[in-house]
PDB file of C-alpha atoms in Angstrom:
ATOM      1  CA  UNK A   1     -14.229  -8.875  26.537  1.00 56.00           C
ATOM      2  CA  UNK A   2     -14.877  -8.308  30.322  1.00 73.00           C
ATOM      3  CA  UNK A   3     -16.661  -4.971  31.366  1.00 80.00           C
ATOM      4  CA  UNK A   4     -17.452  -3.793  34.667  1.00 82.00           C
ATOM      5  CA  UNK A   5     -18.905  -0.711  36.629  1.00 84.00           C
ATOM      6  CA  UNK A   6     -16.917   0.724  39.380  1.00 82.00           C
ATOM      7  CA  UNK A   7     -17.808   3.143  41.777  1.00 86.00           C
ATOM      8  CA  UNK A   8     -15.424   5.424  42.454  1.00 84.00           C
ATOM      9  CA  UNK A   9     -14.808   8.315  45.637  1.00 82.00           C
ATOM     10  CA  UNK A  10     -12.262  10.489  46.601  1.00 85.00           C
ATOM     11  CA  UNK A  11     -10.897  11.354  50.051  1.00 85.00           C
ATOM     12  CA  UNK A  12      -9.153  14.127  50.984  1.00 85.00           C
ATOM     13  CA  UNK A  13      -6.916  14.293  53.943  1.00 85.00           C
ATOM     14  CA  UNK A  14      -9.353  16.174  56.333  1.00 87.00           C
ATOM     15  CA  UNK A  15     -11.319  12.687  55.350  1.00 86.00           C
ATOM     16  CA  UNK A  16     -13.845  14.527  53.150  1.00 87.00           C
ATOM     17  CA  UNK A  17     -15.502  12.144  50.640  1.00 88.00           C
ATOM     18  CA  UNK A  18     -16.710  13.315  47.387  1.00 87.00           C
ATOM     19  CA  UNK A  19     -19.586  12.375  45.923  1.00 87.00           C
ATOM     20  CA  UNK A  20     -19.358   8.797  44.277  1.00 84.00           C
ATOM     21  CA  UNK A  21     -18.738   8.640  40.254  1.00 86.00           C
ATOM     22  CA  UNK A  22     -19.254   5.881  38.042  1.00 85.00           C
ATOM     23  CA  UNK A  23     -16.852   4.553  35.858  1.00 83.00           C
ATOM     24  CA  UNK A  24     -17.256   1.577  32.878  1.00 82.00           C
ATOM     25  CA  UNK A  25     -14.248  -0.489  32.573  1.00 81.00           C
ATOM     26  CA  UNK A  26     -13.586  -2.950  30.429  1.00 79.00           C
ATOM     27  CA  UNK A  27     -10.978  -5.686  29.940  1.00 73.00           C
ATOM     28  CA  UNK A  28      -9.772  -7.269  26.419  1.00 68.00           C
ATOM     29  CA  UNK A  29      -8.503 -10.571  26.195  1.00 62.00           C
ATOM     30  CA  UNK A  30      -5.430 -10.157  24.655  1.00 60.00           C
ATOM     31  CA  UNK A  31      -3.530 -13.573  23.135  1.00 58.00           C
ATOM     32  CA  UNK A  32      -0.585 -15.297  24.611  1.00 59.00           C
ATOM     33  CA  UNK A  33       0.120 -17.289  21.546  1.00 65.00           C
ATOM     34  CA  UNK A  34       1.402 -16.359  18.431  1.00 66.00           C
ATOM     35  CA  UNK A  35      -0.474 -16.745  15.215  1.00 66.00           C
ATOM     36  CA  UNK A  36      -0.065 -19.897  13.167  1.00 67.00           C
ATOM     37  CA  UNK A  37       1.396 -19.506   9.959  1.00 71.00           C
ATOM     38  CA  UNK A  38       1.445 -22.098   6.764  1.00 70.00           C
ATOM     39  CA  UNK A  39       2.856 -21.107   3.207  1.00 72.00           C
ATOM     40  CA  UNK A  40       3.380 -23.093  -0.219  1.00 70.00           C
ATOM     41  CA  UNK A  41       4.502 -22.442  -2.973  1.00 69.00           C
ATOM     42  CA  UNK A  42       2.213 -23.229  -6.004  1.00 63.00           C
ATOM     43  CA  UNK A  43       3.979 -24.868  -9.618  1.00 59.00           C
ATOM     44  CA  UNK A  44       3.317 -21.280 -11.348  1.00 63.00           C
ATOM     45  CA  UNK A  45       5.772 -20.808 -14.186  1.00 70.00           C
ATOM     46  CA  UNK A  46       8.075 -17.558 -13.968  1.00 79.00           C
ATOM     47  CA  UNK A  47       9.512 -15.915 -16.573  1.00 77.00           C
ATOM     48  CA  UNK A  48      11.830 -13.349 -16.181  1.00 75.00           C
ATOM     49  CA  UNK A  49      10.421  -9.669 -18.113  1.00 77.00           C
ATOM     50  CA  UNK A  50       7.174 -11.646 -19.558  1.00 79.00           C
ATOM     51  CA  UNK A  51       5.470 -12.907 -16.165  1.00 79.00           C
ATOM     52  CA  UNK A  52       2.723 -10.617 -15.329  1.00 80.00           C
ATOM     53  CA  UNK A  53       2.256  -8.468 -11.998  1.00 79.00           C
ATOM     54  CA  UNK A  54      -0.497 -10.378  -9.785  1.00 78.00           C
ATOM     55  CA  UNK A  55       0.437 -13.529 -10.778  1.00 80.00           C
ATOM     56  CA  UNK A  56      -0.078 -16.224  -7.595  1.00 76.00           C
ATOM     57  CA  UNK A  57       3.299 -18.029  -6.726  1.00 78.00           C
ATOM     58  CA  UNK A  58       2.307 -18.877  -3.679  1.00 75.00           C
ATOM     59  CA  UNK A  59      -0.548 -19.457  -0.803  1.00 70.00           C
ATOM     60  CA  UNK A  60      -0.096 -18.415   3.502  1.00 72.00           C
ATOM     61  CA  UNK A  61      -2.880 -19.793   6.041  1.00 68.00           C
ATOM     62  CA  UNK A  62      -2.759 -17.449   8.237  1.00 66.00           C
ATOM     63  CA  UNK A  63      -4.621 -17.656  11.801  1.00 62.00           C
ATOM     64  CA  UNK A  64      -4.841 -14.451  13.942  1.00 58.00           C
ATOM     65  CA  UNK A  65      -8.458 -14.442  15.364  1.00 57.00           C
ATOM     66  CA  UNK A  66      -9.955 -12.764  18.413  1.00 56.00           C
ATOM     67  CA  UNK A  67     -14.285 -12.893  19.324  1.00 53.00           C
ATOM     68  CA  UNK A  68     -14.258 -13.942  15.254  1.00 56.00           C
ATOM     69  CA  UNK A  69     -12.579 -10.526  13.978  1.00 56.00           C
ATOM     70  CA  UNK A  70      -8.905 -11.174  11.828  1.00 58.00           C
ATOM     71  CA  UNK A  71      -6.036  -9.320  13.297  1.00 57.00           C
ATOM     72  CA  UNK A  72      -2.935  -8.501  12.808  1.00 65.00           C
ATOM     73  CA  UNK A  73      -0.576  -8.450   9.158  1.00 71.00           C
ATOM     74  CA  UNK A  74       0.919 -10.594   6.822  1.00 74.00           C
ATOM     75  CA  UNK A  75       4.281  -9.617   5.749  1.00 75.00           C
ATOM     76  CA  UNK A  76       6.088 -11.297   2.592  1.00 78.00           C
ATOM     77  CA  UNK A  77       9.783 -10.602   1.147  1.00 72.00           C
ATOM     78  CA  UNK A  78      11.668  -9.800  -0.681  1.00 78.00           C
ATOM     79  CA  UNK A  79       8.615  -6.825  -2.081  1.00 81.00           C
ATOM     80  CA  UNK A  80       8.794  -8.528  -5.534  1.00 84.00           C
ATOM     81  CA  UNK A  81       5.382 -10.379  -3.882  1.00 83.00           C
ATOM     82  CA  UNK A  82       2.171  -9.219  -2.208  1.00 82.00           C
ATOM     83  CA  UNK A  83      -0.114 -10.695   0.015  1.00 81.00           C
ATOM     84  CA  UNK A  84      -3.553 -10.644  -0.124  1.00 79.00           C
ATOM     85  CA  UNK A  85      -6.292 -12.690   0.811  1.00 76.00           C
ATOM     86  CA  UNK A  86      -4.047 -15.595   1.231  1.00 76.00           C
ATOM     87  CA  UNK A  87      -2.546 -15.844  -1.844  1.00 80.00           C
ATOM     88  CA  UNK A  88       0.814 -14.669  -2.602  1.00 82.00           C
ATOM     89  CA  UNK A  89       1.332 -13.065  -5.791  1.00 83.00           C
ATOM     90  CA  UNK A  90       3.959 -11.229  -7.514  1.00 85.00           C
ATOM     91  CA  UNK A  91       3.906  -7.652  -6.998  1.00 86.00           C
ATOM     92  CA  UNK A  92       5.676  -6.314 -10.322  1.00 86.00           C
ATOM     93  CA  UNK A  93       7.009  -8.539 -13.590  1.00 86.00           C
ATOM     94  CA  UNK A  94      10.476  -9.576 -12.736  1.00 86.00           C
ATOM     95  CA  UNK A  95      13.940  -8.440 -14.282  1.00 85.00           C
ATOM     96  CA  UNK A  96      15.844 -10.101 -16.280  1.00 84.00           C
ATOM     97  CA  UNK A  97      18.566  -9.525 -13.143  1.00 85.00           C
ATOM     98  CA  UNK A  98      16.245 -11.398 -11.036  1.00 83.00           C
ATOM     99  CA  UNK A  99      16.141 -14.606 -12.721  1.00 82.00           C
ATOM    100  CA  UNK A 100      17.213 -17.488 -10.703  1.00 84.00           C
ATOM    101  CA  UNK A 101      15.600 -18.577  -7.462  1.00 83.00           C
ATOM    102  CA  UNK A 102      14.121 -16.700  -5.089  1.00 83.00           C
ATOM    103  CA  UNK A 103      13.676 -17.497  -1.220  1.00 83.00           C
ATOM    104  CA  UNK A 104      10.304 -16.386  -0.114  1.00 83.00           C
ATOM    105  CA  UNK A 105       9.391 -15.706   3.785  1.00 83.00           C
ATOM    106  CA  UNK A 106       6.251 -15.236   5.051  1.00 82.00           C
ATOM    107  CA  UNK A 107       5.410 -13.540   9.064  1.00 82.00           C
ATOM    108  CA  UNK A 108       2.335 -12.684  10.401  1.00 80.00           C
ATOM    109  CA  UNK A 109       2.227 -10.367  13.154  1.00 80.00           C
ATOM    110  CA  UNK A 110      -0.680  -9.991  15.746  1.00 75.00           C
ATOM    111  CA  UNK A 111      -2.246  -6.798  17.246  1.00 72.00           C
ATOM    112  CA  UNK A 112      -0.092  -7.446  20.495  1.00 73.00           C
ATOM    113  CA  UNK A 113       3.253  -7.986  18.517  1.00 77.00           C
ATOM    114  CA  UNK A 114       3.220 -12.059  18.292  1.00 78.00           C
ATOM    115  CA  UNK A 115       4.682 -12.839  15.737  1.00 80.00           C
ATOM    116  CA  UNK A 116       3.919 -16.372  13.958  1.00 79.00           C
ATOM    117  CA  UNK A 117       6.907 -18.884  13.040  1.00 80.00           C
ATOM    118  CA  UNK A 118       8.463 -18.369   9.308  1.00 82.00           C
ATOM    119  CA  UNK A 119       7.284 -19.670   6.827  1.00 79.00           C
ATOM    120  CA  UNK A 120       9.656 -19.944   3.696  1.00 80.00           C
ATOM    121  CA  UNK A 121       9.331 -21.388  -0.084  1.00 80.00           C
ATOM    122  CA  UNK A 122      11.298 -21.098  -3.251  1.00 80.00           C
ATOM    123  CA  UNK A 123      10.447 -19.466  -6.630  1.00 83.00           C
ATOM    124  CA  UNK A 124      12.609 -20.448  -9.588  1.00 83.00           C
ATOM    125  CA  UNK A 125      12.418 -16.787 -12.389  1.00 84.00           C
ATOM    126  CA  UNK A 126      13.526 -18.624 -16.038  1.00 84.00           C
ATOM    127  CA  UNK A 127      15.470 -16.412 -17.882  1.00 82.00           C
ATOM    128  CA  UNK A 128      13.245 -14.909 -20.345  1.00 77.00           C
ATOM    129  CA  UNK A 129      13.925 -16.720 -24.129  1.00 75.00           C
ATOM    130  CA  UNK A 130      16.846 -15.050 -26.361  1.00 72.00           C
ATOM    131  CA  UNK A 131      14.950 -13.096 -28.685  1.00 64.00           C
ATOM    132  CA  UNK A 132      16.112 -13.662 -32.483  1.00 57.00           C
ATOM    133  CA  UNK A 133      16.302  -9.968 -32.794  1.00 59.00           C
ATOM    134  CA  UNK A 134      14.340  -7.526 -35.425  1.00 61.00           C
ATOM    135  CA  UNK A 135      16.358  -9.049 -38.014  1.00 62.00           C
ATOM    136  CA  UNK A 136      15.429 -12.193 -37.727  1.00 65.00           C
ATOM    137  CA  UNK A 137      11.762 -10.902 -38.761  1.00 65.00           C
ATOM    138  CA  UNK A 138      13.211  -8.846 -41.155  1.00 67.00           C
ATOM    139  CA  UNK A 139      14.251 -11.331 -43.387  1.00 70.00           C
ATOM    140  CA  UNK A 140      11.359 -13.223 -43.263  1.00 70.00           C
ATOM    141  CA  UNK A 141       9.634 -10.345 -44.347  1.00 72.00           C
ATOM    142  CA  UNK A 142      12.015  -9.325 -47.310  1.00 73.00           C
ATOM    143  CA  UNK A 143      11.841 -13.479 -48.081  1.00 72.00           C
ATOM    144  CA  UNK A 144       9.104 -13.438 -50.297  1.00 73.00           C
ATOM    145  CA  UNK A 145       9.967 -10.380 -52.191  1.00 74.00           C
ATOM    146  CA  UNK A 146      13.589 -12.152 -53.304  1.00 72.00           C
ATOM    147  CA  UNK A 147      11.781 -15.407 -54.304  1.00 71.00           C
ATOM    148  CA  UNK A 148       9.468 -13.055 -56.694  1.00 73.00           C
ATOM    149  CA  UNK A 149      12.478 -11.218 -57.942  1.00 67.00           C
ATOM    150  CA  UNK A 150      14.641 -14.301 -58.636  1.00 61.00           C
ATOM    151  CA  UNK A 151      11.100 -15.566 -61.078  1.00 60.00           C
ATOM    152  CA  UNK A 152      11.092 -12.302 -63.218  1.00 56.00           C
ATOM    153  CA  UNK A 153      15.216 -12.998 -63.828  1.00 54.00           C
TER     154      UNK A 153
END
């Protein structure tokens, strides 16, 4: 940042000057480059209707300094993951429609509307296991009861 102190006075046009008034100005530096951007994907296992919300798929380096303050935003799609503190995590437990894989893309934007190169990375979502149903369980249950039946017989 650049500040100065002006002095400013205004004429009319009979040539009359006004008194002079001070006024601060100051100039912000303002980047010409976009941000950097790097994203991977980590080896996190996703399961389609069992993999929990906030689980990290992913992690974006993101670089949008100015005089040591971060600025700007980190956007990530599709909005089945967050970003947050450089780690890219899924935002909700996946469908069972969404199982397959997944291009993720990664932008950070600057406060003067730079925006950074893409960044993009895959996420496979299994298919969740085929359950053996309730009656599967069932007659495990009920197993022991016929094997006590068939020994009073």
């Amino acid at each position: 940042f650049t500040s100065a102190q002006l002095s400013v006075v205004a004429v009319n046009q009979a040539g009359n000057i006004s008194a002079p008034a001070t006024v601060n100005v100051t100039v912000k530096n303002v980047p010409d480059e976009a941000p950097v951007l790097t994203a991977s994907s980590s080896s996190a296992k996703v399961v389609a209707t069992e993999t929990a919300a906030g689980t990290q798929v992913g992690t974006a380096s993101v670089t949008i300094k100015e005089a040591g303050a971060t600025l700007g935003q980190v956007t990530v799609t599709p909005s089945l993951f967050t970003y947050s503190g450089g780690k890219i995590n899924l935002a909700r437990v996946p469908t069972a429609e969404e199982a397959g894989s997944v291009t993720v893309t990664v932008v950070a934007k600057d406060s003067a509307g730079l925006s950074s190169n893409t960044a993009t990375f895959n996420v496979t979502i299994a298919e969740a296991p085929k359950s053996s149903g309730s009656f599967g369980w069932l007659s495990l249950m009920l197993l022991p009861l016929a094997l006590l039946r068939r020994r009073r017989n």
